Amino acid sequence: MNTITGIEKVYYKNKLVLLLSGGADSTVLLHMAVDQGYDDIHTISFDYGQRHRRELECIEKQFNEIYSKHDVFLHNTVIDVKFLSKVSPTSSLTNTDIDNPDISKMAGDAQPVSYVPFRNQMFNTIACAYAESNGIDTVWYGAAEVDSLAGYHDGSKEHVDAFNQLIALNREHRITLEAPLLTMSKAAIVKEGVRLGVNFADTWTCYSNREDGLADATTPSSSMRIQGFLQSGYVDPIKYVQQDKIDELYRQHGCREI
Protein backbone atom coordinates (compact mmCIF):
# COMPACT_ATOMS: atom_id res chain seq x y z
CA MET A 1 0.00 0.00 0.00
CA ASN A 2 1.01 3.58 -0.61
CA THR A 3 -0.39 6.69 0.98
CA ILE A 4 -1.34 9.67 -1.17
CA THR A 5 -2.40 12.81 0.73
CA GLY A 6 -3.26 10.72 3.74
CA ILE A 7 -5.46 8.21 1.89
CA GLU A 8 -4.44 4.57 1.94
CA LYS A 9 -4.64 3.23 -1.59
CA VAL A 10 -4.22 -0.27 -3.00
CA TYR A 11 -2.51 -0.40 -6.39
CA TYR A 12 -4.24 -2.79 -8.73
CA LYS A 13 -3.20 -3.60 -12.28
CA ASN A 14 -5.48 -1.48 -14.47
CA LYS A 15 -6.37 1.99 -13.21
CA LEU A 16 -8.97 4.39 -14.52
CA VAL A 17 -10.66 7.66 -13.61
CA LEU A 18 -14.33 7.68 -14.63
CA LEU A 19 -16.82 10.52 -14.38
CA LEU A 20 -19.97 9.04 -12.81
CA SER A 21 -23.17 11.03 -12.58
CA GLY A 22 -25.53 8.28 -11.47
CA GLY A 23 -27.33 8.43 -14.80
CA ALA A 24 -27.88 5.54 -17.20
CA ASP A 25 -25.03 6.33 -19.59
CA SER A 26 -22.26 6.74 -17.03
CA THR A 27 -23.51 3.67 -15.14
CA VAL A 28 -23.25 1.57 -18.30
CA LEU A 29 -19.79 3.09 -18.79
CA LEU A 30 -18.78 1.97 -15.30
CA HIS A 31 -19.87 -1.60 -16.03
CA MET A 32 -18.02 -1.48 -19.35
CA ALA A 33 -14.84 -0.48 -17.53
CA VAL A 34 -15.14 -3.48 -15.23
CA ASP A 35 -15.92 -5.73 -18.20
CA GLN A 36 -12.81 -4.48 -20.01
CA GLY A 37 -10.56 -5.41 -17.11
CA TYR A 38 -10.16 -2.19 -15.16
CA ASP A 39 -9.93 -3.25 -11.53
CA ASP A 40 -8.87 0.03 -9.87
CA ILE A 41 -11.58 2.51 -10.79
CA HIS A 42 -11.75 5.99 -9.30
CA THR A 43 -15.11 7.57 -10.04
CA ILE A 44 -15.65 11.29 -9.69
CA SER A 45 -19.09 12.77 -9.21
CA PHE A 46 -20.06 16.42 -9.05
CA ASP A 47 -22.60 18.15 -6.88
CA TYR A 48 -23.19 21.36 -8.80
CA GLY A 49 -26.56 22.12 -7.24
CA GLN A 50 -28.23 20.36 -10.14
CA ARG A 51 -31.99 20.28 -10.07
CA HIS A 52 -31.86 16.51 -10.58
CA ARG A 53 -29.27 15.75 -7.87
CA ARG A 54 -31.28 12.60 -7.18
CA GLU A 55 -28.86 11.01 -9.64
CA LEU A 56 -26.11 11.23 -7.01
CA GLU A 57 -28.18 9.10 -4.65
CA CYS A 58 -28.00 6.19 -7.12
CA ILE A 59 -24.23 5.79 -6.98
CA GLU A 60 -23.98 3.77 -3.76
CA LYS A 61 -26.52 1.28 -5.12
CA GLN A 62 -24.53 0.99 -8.34
CA PHE A 63 -21.33 0.31 -6.42
CA ASN A 64 -23.02 -2.38 -4.33
CA GLU A 65 -24.28 -4.02 -7.52
CA ILE A 66 -20.75 -4.24 -8.92
CA TYR A 67 -19.22 -5.38 -5.63
CA SER A 68 -21.72 -8.25 -5.52
CA LYS A 69 -20.39 -9.60 -8.83
CA HIS A 70 -16.78 -8.47 -9.28
CA ASP A 71 -13.50 -8.26 -7.39
CA VAL A 72 -12.58 -4.65 -8.09
CA PHE A 73 -11.49 -1.57 -6.19
CA LEU A 74 -13.95 1.32 -6.49
CA HIS A 75 -13.49 4.72 -4.93
CA ASN A 76 -15.93 7.58 -5.41
CA THR A 77 -15.09 11.21 -4.81
CA VAL A 78 -17.99 13.67 -4.78
CA ILE A 79 -16.77 17.19 -5.49
CA ASP A 80 -18.80 20.22 -4.45
CA VAL A 81 -18.90 22.67 -7.36
CA LYS A 82 -22.09 24.50 -6.48
CA PHE A 83 -20.40 27.70 -7.59
CA LEU A 84 -21.64 26.72 -11.06
CA SER A 85 -25.07 28.05 -10.13
CA LYS A 86 -23.42 31.47 -9.79
CA VAL A 87 -21.21 31.44 -12.87
CA SER A 88 -23.72 29.57 -15.06
CA PRO A 89 -27.20 30.72 -13.97
CA THR A 90 -28.50 30.45 -17.54
CA SER A 91 -29.20 26.71 -17.34
CA SER A 92 -32.42 25.10 -16.16
CA LEU A 93 -30.26 22.58 -14.28
CA THR A 94 -28.63 25.24 -12.10
CA ASN A 95 -31.45 27.80 -11.94
CA THR A 96 -34.85 26.59 -10.77
CA ASP A 97 -36.43 29.81 -12.02
CA ILE A 98 -35.86 28.53 -15.57
CA ASP A 99 -38.19 25.83 -16.82
CA ASN A 100 -36.68 22.65 -18.19
CA PRO A 101 -36.94 22.44 -21.99
CA ASP A 102 -39.86 20.57 -23.50
CA ILE A 103 -38.60 18.09 -26.08
CA SER A 104 -41.51 18.93 -28.39
CA LYS A 105 -40.41 22.58 -28.60
CA MET A 106 -36.67 22.15 -29.11
CA ALA A 107 -36.55 21.72 -32.88
CA GLY A 108 -33.94 24.02 -34.40
CA ASP A 109 -32.38 25.08 -31.10
CA ALA A 110 -28.60 25.34 -31.34
CA GLN A 111 -28.33 24.53 -27.63
CA PRO A 112 -31.05 23.49 -25.18
CA VAL A 113 -31.67 25.67 -22.13
CA SER A 114 -30.51 22.73 -20.01
CA TYR A 115 -26.97 23.25 -21.33
CA VAL A 116 -24.58 24.30 -18.53
CA PRO A 117 -21.83 26.43 -20.12
CA PHE A 118 -18.51 24.55 -20.25
CA ARG A 119 -19.63 22.10 -17.58
CA ASN A 120 -18.01 19.04 -19.16
CA GLN A 121 -14.82 20.93 -19.89
CA MET A 122 -14.54 21.88 -16.23
CA PHE A 123 -15.41 18.39 -15.04
CA ASN A 124 -12.94 16.75 -17.39
CA THR A 125 -10.22 19.16 -16.27
CA ILE A 126 -10.80 18.24 -12.64
CA ALA A 127 -10.80 14.54 -13.54
CA CYS A 128 -7.47 14.91 -15.35
CA ALA A 129 -5.99 16.75 -12.36
CA TYR A 130 -7.11 13.90 -10.12
CA ALA A 131 -5.69 11.34 -12.57
CA GLU A 132 -2.29 13.04 -12.68
CA SER A 133 -2.14 13.32 -8.89
CA ASN A 134 -2.93 9.60 -8.51
CA GLY A 135 -0.70 8.20 -11.26
CA ILE A 136 -3.56 7.33 -13.61
CA ASP A 137 -3.26 7.91 -17.35
CA THR A 138 -6.81 7.37 -18.63
CA VAL A 139 -10.03 9.29 -17.99
CA TRP A 140 -13.45 8.19 -19.24
CA TYR A 141 -16.61 10.26 -19.43
CA GLY A 142 -20.06 9.35 -20.64
CA ALA A 143 -20.67 11.55 -23.67
CA ALA A 144 -22.90 9.67 -26.10
CA GLU A 145 -23.82 10.09 -29.76
CA VAL A 146 -27.11 11.80 -29.00
CA ASP A 147 -25.49 14.48 -26.80
CA SER A 148 -23.73 16.09 -29.73
CA LEU A 149 -26.85 15.82 -31.88
CA ALA A 150 -28.87 17.53 -29.13
CA GLY A 151 -26.59 20.58 -29.13
CA TYR A 152 -24.12 19.82 -26.34
CA HIS A 153 -20.79 20.74 -27.93
CA ASP A 154 -18.87 19.39 -24.93
CA GLY A 155 -20.27 15.95 -25.65
CA SER A 156 -18.89 15.80 -29.19
CA LYS A 157 -15.95 14.07 -30.87
CA GLU A 158 -14.54 17.50 -31.66
CA HIS A 159 -14.52 18.34 -27.95
CA VAL A 160 -12.72 15.10 -27.07
CA ASP A 161 -10.12 15.61 -29.79
CA ALA A 162 -9.49 19.25 -28.86
CA PHE A 163 -9.31 18.44 -25.16
CA ASN A 164 -6.73 15.73 -25.80
CA GLN A 165 -4.64 18.20 -27.80
CA LEU A 166 -4.74 20.55 -24.83
CA ILE A 167 -3.75 18.02 -22.16
CA ALA A 168 -1.01 16.66 -24.45
CA LEU A 169 0.87 19.89 -23.66
CA ASN A 170 1.60 18.38 -20.24
CA ARG A 171 5.37 17.83 -20.36
CA GLU A 172 5.58 14.99 -17.90
CA HIS A 173 2.26 13.21 -17.44
CA ARG A 174 0.49 11.68 -20.43
CA ILE A 175 -3.25 11.49 -19.83
CA THR A 176 -5.88 10.53 -22.40
CA LEU A 177 -9.55 11.52 -22.27
CA GLU A 178 -11.82 8.90 -23.79
CA ALA A 179 -15.58 8.75 -24.42
CA PRO A 180 -16.31 5.08 -25.23
CA LEU A 181 -20.05 5.73 -25.75
CA LEU A 182 -19.50 8.52 -28.25
CA THR A 183 -20.46 6.51 -31.34
CA MET A 184 -23.22 4.53 -29.62
CA SER A 185 -26.93 5.27 -29.91
CA LYS A 186 -29.12 5.24 -26.81
CA ALA A 187 -30.53 1.89 -27.92
CA ALA A 188 -27.03 0.44 -28.23
CA ILE A 189 -26.15 1.75 -24.77
CA VAL A 190 -29.26 0.14 -23.26
CA LYS A 191 -28.47 -3.18 -24.96
CA GLU A 192 -24.90 -3.05 -23.69
CA GLY A 193 -26.17 -2.29 -20.21
CA VAL A 194 -28.52 -5.25 -20.31
CA ARG A 195 -25.68 -7.49 -21.48
CA LEU A 196 -23.53 -6.31 -18.58
CA GLY A 197 -26.29 -6.72 -16.01
CA VAL A 198 -26.89 -3.04 -15.24
CA ASN A 199 -29.84 -2.45 -12.92
CA PHE A 200 -31.38 0.54 -14.68
CA ALA A 201 -33.79 1.01 -11.79
CA ASP A 202 -30.79 2.35 -9.86
CA THR A 203 -30.11 5.10 -12.40
CA TRP A 204 -31.71 8.50 -12.80
CA THR A 205 -31.78 10.55 -15.99
CA CYS A 206 -34.67 12.98 -15.72
CA TYR A 207 -33.95 16.69 -15.31
CA SER A 208 -37.13 17.23 -13.31
CA ASN A 209 -37.27 17.07 -9.54
CA ARG A 210 -40.90 16.20 -8.93
CA GLU A 211 -42.12 15.71 -5.39
CA ASP A 212 -43.95 12.52 -6.40
CA GLY A 213 -40.66 10.94 -7.47
CA LEU A 214 -41.79 10.33 -11.04
CA ALA A 215 -39.73 11.14 -14.10
CA ASP A 216 -41.15 13.45 -16.77
CA ALA A 217 -40.99 12.22 -20.36
CA THR A 218 -41.20 15.76 -21.76
CA THR A 219 -37.67 16.62 -20.59
CA PRO A 220 -35.08 15.92 -23.31
CA SER A 221 -33.02 13.60 -21.12
CA SER A 222 -36.03 11.43 -20.29
CA SER A 223 -37.35 11.49 -23.84
CA MET A 224 -34.02 10.26 -25.22
CA ARG A 225 -33.84 7.60 -22.52
CA ILE A 226 -37.32 6.29 -23.35
CA GLN A 227 -36.49 6.23 -27.07
CA GLY A 228 -33.40 4.20 -26.27
CA PHE A 229 -35.41 1.62 -24.39
CA LEU A 230 -38.12 1.47 -27.05
CA GLN A 231 -35.60 1.01 -29.85
CA SER A 232 -33.67 -1.60 -27.87
CA GLY A 233 -36.80 -3.62 -27.19
CA TYR A 234 -36.71 -3.28 -23.40
CA VAL A 235 -38.95 -1.68 -20.77
CA ASP A 236 -37.43 1.12 -18.70
CA PRO A 237 -37.91 0.12 -15.04
CA ILE A 238 -38.34 3.69 -13.76
CA LYS A 239 -41.81 5.25 -13.74
CA TYR A 240 -42.96 8.38 -15.56
CA VAL A 241 -45.79 10.87 -15.22
CA GLN A 242 -46.95 9.69 -18.64
CA GLN A 243 -46.67 5.99 -17.73
CA ASP A 244 -49.95 4.86 -19.38
CA LYS A 245 -48.91 6.31 -22.74
CA ILE A 246 -45.41 4.91 -22.42
CA ASP A 247 -46.75 1.44 -21.53
CA GLU A 248 -48.76 1.54 -24.74
CA LEU A 249 -45.61 2.36 -26.70
CA TYR A 250 -43.86 -0.58 -25.02
CA ARG A 251 -46.67 -2.85 -26.18
CA GLN A 252 -46.53 -1.48 -29.72
CA HIS A 253 -42.79 -2.07 -29.90
CA GLY A 254 -42.98 -5.51 -28.31
CA CYS A 255 -40.68 -4.44 -25.46
CA ARG A 256 -39.91 -6.89 -22.68
CA GLU A 257 -38.89 -6.53 -19.06
CA ILE A 258 -35.17 -6.71 -18.34
mmCIF file of C-alpha atoms in Angstrom:
data_model
loop_
_atom_site.group_PDB
_atom_site.id
_atom_site.type_symbol
_atom_site.label_atom_id
_atom_site.label_comp_id
_atom_site.label_asym_id
_atom_site.label_seq_id
_atom_site.Cartn_x
_atom_site.Cartn_y
_atom_site.Cartn_z
ATOM 1 C CA MET A 1 0.000 0.000 0.000
ATOM 2 C CA ASN A 2 1.013 3.578 -0.610
ATOM 3 C CA THR A 3 -0.394 6.688 0.978
ATOM 4 C CA ILE A 4 -1.341 9.665 -1.171
ATOM 5 C CA THR A 5 -2.397 12.811 0.730
ATOM 6 C CA GLY A 6 -3.262 10.722 3.738
ATOM 7 C CA ILE A 7 -5.456 8.212 1.889
ATOM 8 C CA GLU A 8 -4.443 4.570 1.937
ATOM 9 C CA LYS A 9 -4.636 3.228 -1.594
ATOM 10 C CA VAL A 10 -4.222 -0.267 -2.997
ATOM 11 C CA TYR A 11 -2.509 -0.398 -6.387
ATOM 12 C CA TYR A 12 -4.239 -2.792 -8.732
ATOM 13 C CA LYS A 13 -3.200 -3.599 -12.279
ATOM 14 C CA ASN A 14 -5.475 -1.476 -14.467
ATOM 15 C CA LYS A 15 -6.370 1.989 -13.213
ATOM 16 C CA LEU A 16 -8.975 4.393 -14.525
ATOM 17 C CA VAL A 17 -10.661 7.664 -13.609
ATOM 18 C CA LEU A 18 -14.326 7.682 -14.631
ATOM 19 C CA LEU A 19 -16.824 10.518 -14.376
ATOM 20 C CA LEU A 20 -19.965 9.043 -12.813
ATOM 21 C CA SER A 21 -23.171 11.032 -12.576
ATOM 22 C CA GLY A 22 -25.528 8.280 -11.468
ATOM 23 C CA GLY A 23 -27.335 8.430 -14.802
ATOM 24 C CA ALA A 24 -27.883 5.543 -17.196
ATOM 25 C CA ASP A 25 -25.028 6.330 -19.591
ATOM 26 C CA SER A 26 -22.257 6.744 -17.025
ATOM 27 C CA THR A 27 -23.509 3.673 -15.145
ATOM 28 C CA VAL A 28 -23.248 1.569 -18.295
ATOM 29 C CA LEU A 29 -19.793 3.095 -18.791
ATOM 30 C CA LEU A 30 -18.779 1.971 -15.298
ATOM 31 C CA HIS A 31 -19.871 -1.596 -16.025
ATOM 32 C CA MET A 32 -18.023 -1.477 -19.350
ATOM 33 C CA ALA A 33 -14.842 -0.475 -17.525
ATOM 34 C CA VAL A 34 -15.137 -3.480 -15.229
ATOM 35 C CA ASP A 35 -15.916 -5.729 -18.201
ATOM 36 C CA GLN A 36 -12.810 -4.484 -20.007
ATOM 37 C CA GLY A 37 -10.561 -5.410 -17.108
ATOM 38 C CA TYR A 38 -10.160 -2.188 -15.156
ATOM 39 C CA ASP A 39 -9.926 -3.252 -11.527
ATOM 40 C CA ASP A 40 -8.872 0.026 -9.873
ATOM 41 C CA ILE A 41 -11.578 2.511 -10.787
ATOM 42 C CA HIS A 42 -11.755 5.992 -9.301
ATOM 43 C CA THR A 43 -15.111 7.568 -10.042
ATOM 44 C CA ILE A 44 -15.646 11.293 -9.695
ATOM 45 C CA SER A 45 -19.095 12.768 -9.214
ATOM 46 C CA PHE A 46 -20.056 16.416 -9.048
ATOM 47 C CA ASP A 47 -22.598 18.155 -6.876
ATOM 48 C CA TYR A 48 -23.189 21.358 -8.797
ATOM 49 C CA GLY A 49 -26.556 22.120 -7.243
ATOM 50 C CA GLN A 50 -28.227 20.360 -10.137
ATOM 51 C CA ARG A 51 -31.989 20.276 -10.069
ATOM 52 C CA HIS A 52 -31.858 16.506 -10.584
ATOM 53 C CA ARG A 53 -29.274 15.748 -7.873
ATOM 54 C CA ARG A 54 -31.281 12.595 -7.179
ATOM 55 C CA GLU A 55 -28.858 11.011 -9.639
ATOM 56 C CA LEU A 56 -26.110 11.227 -7.014
ATOM 57 C CA GLU A 57 -28.185 9.096 -4.647
ATOM 58 C CA CYS A 58 -27.995 6.190 -7.115
ATOM 59 C CA ILE A 59 -24.227 5.795 -6.977
ATOM 60 C CA GLU A 60 -23.979 3.774 -3.762
ATOM 61 C CA LYS A 61 -26.518 1.282 -5.118
ATOM 62 C CA GLN A 62 -24.535 0.986 -8.341
ATOM 63 C CA PHE A 63 -21.328 0.313 -6.416
ATOM 64 C CA ASN A 64 -23.020 -2.379 -4.330
ATOM 65 C CA GLU A 65 -24.284 -4.019 -7.519
ATOM 66 C CA ILE A 66 -20.747 -4.238 -8.923
ATOM 67 C CA TYR A 67 -19.217 -5.377 -5.626
ATOM 68 C CA SER A 68 -21.723 -8.249 -5.522
ATOM 69 C CA LYS A 69 -20.391 -9.596 -8.832
ATOM 70 C CA HIS A 70 -16.785 -8.466 -9.282
ATOM 71 C CA ASP A 71 -13.500 -8.255 -7.390
ATOM 72 C CA VAL A 72 -12.584 -4.654 -8.092
ATOM 73 C CA PHE A 73 -11.494 -1.570 -6.187
ATOM 74 C CA LEU A 74 -13.953 1.315 -6.487
ATOM 75 C CA HIS A 75 -13.492 4.719 -4.927
ATOM 76 C CA ASN A 76 -15.932 7.577 -5.411
ATOM 77 C CA THR A 77 -15.092 11.212 -4.813
ATOM 78 C CA VAL A 78 -17.988 13.669 -4.782
ATOM 79 C CA ILE A 79 -16.768 17.187 -5.489
ATOM 80 C CA ASP A 80 -18.796 20.220 -4.452
ATOM 81 C CA VAL A 81 -18.903 22.666 -7.358
ATOM 82 C CA LYS A 82 -22.094 24.497 -6.477
ATOM 83 C CA PHE A 83 -20.403 27.705 -7.592
ATOM 84 C CA LEU A 84 -21.643 26.720 -11.061
ATOM 85 C CA SER A 85 -25.067 28.054 -10.126
ATOM 86 C CA LYS A 86 -23.423 31.472 -9.795
ATOM 87 C CA VAL A 87 -21.209 31.437 -12.872
ATOM 88 C CA SER A 88 -23.724 29.574 -15.059
ATOM 89 C CA PRO A 89 -27.203 30.719 -13.974
ATOM 90 C CA THR A 90 -28.505 30.454 -17.541
ATOM 91 C CA SER A 91 -29.195 26.705 -17.336
ATOM 92 C CA SER A 92 -32.416 25.100 -16.161
ATOM 93 C CA LEU A 93 -30.260 22.582 -14.282
ATOM 94 C CA THR A 94 -28.633 25.240 -12.100
ATOM 95 C CA ASN A 95 -31.445 27.801 -11.939
ATOM 96 C CA THR A 96 -34.854 26.587 -10.774
ATOM 97 C CA ASP A 97 -36.434 29.809 -12.018
ATOM 98 C CA ILE A 98 -35.858 28.533 -15.568
ATOM 99 C CA ASP A 99 -38.195 25.827 -16.816
ATOM 100 C CA ASN A 100 -36.678 22.649 -18.188
ATOM 101 C CA PRO A 101 -36.936 22.436 -21.987
ATOM 102 C CA ASP A 102 -39.861 20.568 -23.496
ATOM 103 C CA ILE A 103 -38.604 18.092 -26.079
ATOM 104 C CA SER A 104 -41.506 18.928 -28.388
ATOM 105 C CA LYS A 105 -40.407 22.576 -28.596
ATOM 106 C CA MET A 106 -36.670 22.153 -29.109
ATOM 107 C CA ALA A 107 -36.546 21.719 -32.881
ATOM 108 C CA GLY A 108 -33.938 24.016 -34.399
ATOM 109 C CA ASP A 109 -32.376 25.084 -31.095
ATOM 110 C CA ALA A 110 -28.595 25.344 -31.341
ATOM 111 C CA GLN A 111 -28.332 24.533 -27.633
ATOM 112 C CA PRO A 112 -31.047 23.492 -25.176
ATOM 113 C CA VAL A 113 -31.669 25.668 -22.129
ATOM 114 C CA SER A 114 -30.511 22.727 -20.009
ATOM 115 C CA TYR A 115 -26.966 23.247 -21.328
ATOM 116 C CA VAL A 116 -24.585 24.297 -18.529
ATOM 117 C CA PRO A 117 -21.831 26.426 -20.116
ATOM 118 C CA PHE A 118 -18.507 24.547 -20.247
ATOM 119 C CA ARG A 119 -19.631 22.095 -17.578
ATOM 120 C CA ASN A 120 -18.013 19.042 -19.163
ATOM 121 C CA GLN A 121 -14.819 20.935 -19.894
ATOM 122 C CA MET A 122 -14.541 21.882 -16.226
ATOM 123 C CA PHE A 123 -15.414 18.390 -15.038
ATOM 124 C CA ASN A 124 -12.942 16.751 -17.395
ATOM 125 C CA THR A 125 -10.216 19.162 -16.273
ATOM 126 C CA ILE A 126 -10.802 18.240 -12.640
ATOM 127 C CA ALA A 127 -10.803 14.539 -13.545
ATOM 128 C CA CYS A 128 -7.468 14.914 -15.349
ATOM 129 C CA ALA A 129 -5.990 16.750 -12.358
ATOM 130 C CA TYR A 130 -7.112 13.900 -10.120
ATOM 131 C CA ALA A 131 -5.694 11.342 -12.567
ATOM 132 C CA GLU A 132 -2.291 13.040 -12.680
ATOM 133 C CA SER A 133 -2.143 13.319 -8.893
ATOM 134 C CA ASN A 134 -2.929 9.602 -8.511
ATOM 135 C CA GLY A 135 -0.702 8.204 -11.262
ATOM 136 C CA ILE A 136 -3.560 7.328 -13.607
ATOM 137 C CA ASP A 137 -3.258 7.913 -17.348
ATOM 138 C CA THR A 138 -6.810 7.374 -18.632
ATOM 139 C CA VAL A 139 -10.027 9.290 -17.993
ATOM 140 C CA TRP A 140 -13.450 8.187 -19.244
ATOM 141 C CA TYR A 141 -16.607 10.264 -19.433
ATOM 142 C CA GLY A 142 -20.060 9.351 -20.643
ATOM 143 C CA ALA A 143 -20.672 11.553 -23.673
ATOM 144 C CA ALA A 144 -22.904 9.675 -26.100
ATOM 145 C CA GLU A 145 -23.816 10.092 -29.759
ATOM 146 C CA VAL A 146 -27.115 11.804 -28.999
ATOM 147 C CA ASP A 147 -25.490 14.477 -26.797
ATOM 148 C CA SER A 148 -23.727 16.093 -29.726
ATOM 149 C CA LEU A 149 -26.851 15.817 -31.878
ATOM 150 C CA ALA A 150 -28.868 17.529 -29.128
ATOM 151 C CA GLY A 151 -26.585 20.583 -29.131
ATOM 152 C CA TYR A 152 -24.122 19.818 -26.343
ATOM 153 C CA HIS A 153 -20.792 20.743 -27.932
ATOM 154 C CA ASP A 154 -18.866 19.395 -24.931
ATOM 155 C CA GLY A 155 -20.266 15.955 -25.652
ATOM 156 C CA SER A 156 -18.888 15.804 -29.186
ATOM 157 C CA LYS A 157 -15.946 14.073 -30.867
ATOM 158 C CA GLU A 158 -14.541 17.502 -31.657
ATOM 159 C CA HIS A 159 -14.521 18.335 -27.953
ATOM 160 C CA VAL A 160 -12.722 15.101 -27.067
ATOM 161 C CA ASP A 161 -10.117 15.612 -29.793
ATOM 162 C CA ALA A 162 -9.493 19.250 -28.858
ATOM 163 C CA PHE A 163 -9.305 18.439 -25.164
ATOM 164 C CA ASN A 164 -6.732 15.733 -25.800
ATOM 165 C CA GLN A 165 -4.643 18.199 -27.796
ATOM 166 C CA LEU A 166 -4.735 20.548 -24.828
ATOM 167 C CA ILE A 167 -3.752 18.016 -22.163
ATOM 168 C CA ALA A 168 -1.012 16.657 -24.450
ATOM 169 C CA LEU A 169 0.865 19.892 -23.659
ATOM 170 C CA ASN A 170 1.600 18.379 -20.242
ATOM 171 C CA ARG A 171 5.369 17.834 -20.362
ATOM 172 C CA GLU A 172 5.582 14.986 -17.896
ATOM 173 C CA HIS A 173 2.263 13.210 -17.443
ATOM 174 C CA ARG A 174 0.491 11.677 -20.427
ATOM 175 C CA ILE A 175 -3.245 11.495 -19.834
ATOM 176 C CA THR A 176 -5.878 10.535 -22.396
ATOM 177 C CA LEU A 177 -9.547 11.522 -22.271
ATOM 178 C CA GLU A 178 -11.822 8.897 -23.787
ATOM 179 C CA ALA A 179 -15.584 8.748 -24.424
ATOM 180 C CA PRO A 180 -16.309 5.079 -25.232
ATOM 181 C CA LEU A 181 -20.046 5.732 -25.746
ATOM 182 C CA LEU A 182 -19.502 8.522 -28.248
ATOM 183 C CA THR A 183 -20.461 6.512 -31.336
ATOM 184 C CA MET A 184 -23.218 4.530 -29.620
ATOM 185 C CA SER A 185 -26.931 5.266 -29.906
ATOM 186 C CA LYS A 186 -29.122 5.237 -26.810
ATOM 187 C CA ALA A 187 -30.531 1.887 -27.924
ATOM 188 C CA ALA A 188 -27.029 0.437 -28.234
ATOM 189 C CA ILE A 189 -26.154 1.745 -24.772
ATOM 190 C CA VAL A 190 -29.258 0.136 -23.263
ATOM 191 C CA LYS A 191 -28.472 -3.181 -24.965
ATOM 192 C CA GLU A 192 -24.903 -3.049 -23.693
ATOM 193 C CA GLY A 193 -26.168 -2.289 -20.210
ATOM 194 C CA VAL A 194 -28.520 -5.249 -20.315
ATOM 195 C CA ARG A 195 -25.679 -7.491 -21.481
ATOM 196 C CA LEU A 196 -23.534 -6.311 -18.582
ATOM 197 C CA GLY A 197 -26.294 -6.719 -16.010
ATOM 198 C CA VAL A 198 -26.894 -3.043 -15.241
ATOM 199 C CA ASN A 199 -29.836 -2.451 -12.918
ATOM 200 C CA PHE A 200 -31.377 0.535 -14.682
ATOM 201 C CA ALA A 201 -33.793 1.007 -11.785
ATOM 202 C CA ASP A 202 -30.787 2.354 -9.862
ATOM 203 C CA THR A 203 -30.106 5.095 -12.404
ATOM 204 C CA TRP A 204 -31.705 8.502 -12.802
ATOM 205 C CA THR A 205 -31.785 10.549 -15.993
ATOM 206 C CA CYS A 206 -34.671 12.982 -15.717
ATOM 207 C CA TYR A 207 -33.947 16.691 -15.310
ATOM 208 C CA SER A 208 -37.133 17.228 -13.315
ATOM 209 C CA ASN A 209 -37.275 17.074 -9.543
ATOM 210 C CA ARG A 210 -40.895 16.196 -8.930
ATOM 211 C CA GLU A 211 -42.125 15.709 -5.386
ATOM 212 C CA ASP A 212 -43.953 12.518 -6.397
ATOM 213 C CA GLY A 213 -40.659 10.941 -7.472
ATOM 214 C CA LEU A 214 -41.789 10.330 -11.041
ATOM 215 C CA ALA A 215 -39.729 11.144 -14.101
ATOM 216 C CA ASP A 216 -41.152 13.453 -16.775
ATOM 217 C CA ALA A 217 -40.986 12.216 -20.363
ATOM 218 C CA THR A 218 -41.196 15.760 -21.757
ATOM 219 C CA THR A 219 -37.665 16.623 -20.586
ATOM 220 C CA PRO A 220 -35.083 15.921 -23.308
ATOM 221 C CA SER A 221 -33.020 13.603 -21.119
ATOM 222 C CA SER A 222 -36.031 11.428 -20.287
ATOM 223 C CA SER A 223 -37.350 11.492 -23.837
ATOM 224 C CA MET A 224 -34.025 10.264 -25.221
ATOM 225 C CA ARG A 225 -33.844 7.602 -22.523
ATOM 226 C CA ILE A 226 -37.318 6.293 -23.349
ATOM 227 C CA GLN A 227 -36.492 6.233 -27.065
ATOM 228 C CA GLY A 228 -33.400 4.203 -26.273
ATOM 229 C CA PHE A 229 -35.412 1.624 -24.385
ATOM 230 C CA LEU A 230 -38.123 1.473 -27.052
ATOM 231 C CA GLN A 231 -35.597 1.009 -29.851
ATOM 232 C CA SER A 232 -33.672 -1.604 -27.870
ATOM 233 C CA GLY A 233 -36.804 -3.622 -27.187
ATOM 234 C CA TYR A 234 -36.710 -3.283 -23.403
ATOM 235 C CA VAL A 235 -38.947 -1.684 -20.773
ATOM 236 C CA ASP A 236 -37.425 1.124 -18.699
ATOM 237 C CA PRO A 237 -37.914 0.119 -15.039
ATOM 238 C CA ILE A 238 -38.344 3.686 -13.757
ATOM 239 C CA LYS A 239 -41.812 5.252 -13.736
ATOM 240 C CA TYR A 240 -42.962 8.381 -15.557
ATOM 241 C CA VAL A 241 -45.790 10.870 -15.223
ATOM 242 C CA GLN A 242 -46.955 9.690 -18.635
ATOM 243 C CA GLN A 243 -46.673 5.985 -17.727
ATOM 244 C CA ASP A 244 -49.949 4.865 -19.376
ATOM 245 C CA LYS A 245 -48.911 6.306 -22.743
ATOM 246 C CA ILE A 246 -45.408 4.906 -22.419
ATOM 247 C CA ASP A 247 -46.753 1.442 -21.532
ATOM 248 C CA GLU A 248 -48.758 1.538 -24.737
ATOM 249 C CA LEU A 249 -45.609 2.357 -26.699
ATOM 250 C CA TYR A 250 -43.861 -0.580 -25.025
ATOM 251 C CA ARG A 251 -46.672 -2.849 -26.183
ATOM 252 C CA GLN A 252 -46.533 -1.475 -29.717
ATOM 253 C CA HIS A 253 -42.786 -2.072 -29.899
ATOM 254 C CA GLY A 254 -42.975 -5.507 -28.315
ATOM 255 C CA CYS A 255 -40.680 -4.442 -25.462
ATOM 256 C CA ARG A 256 -39.909 -6.894 -22.678
ATOM 257 C CA GLU A 257 -38.886 -6.534 -19.065
ATOM 258 C CA ILE A 258 -35.171 -6.714 -18.344
#
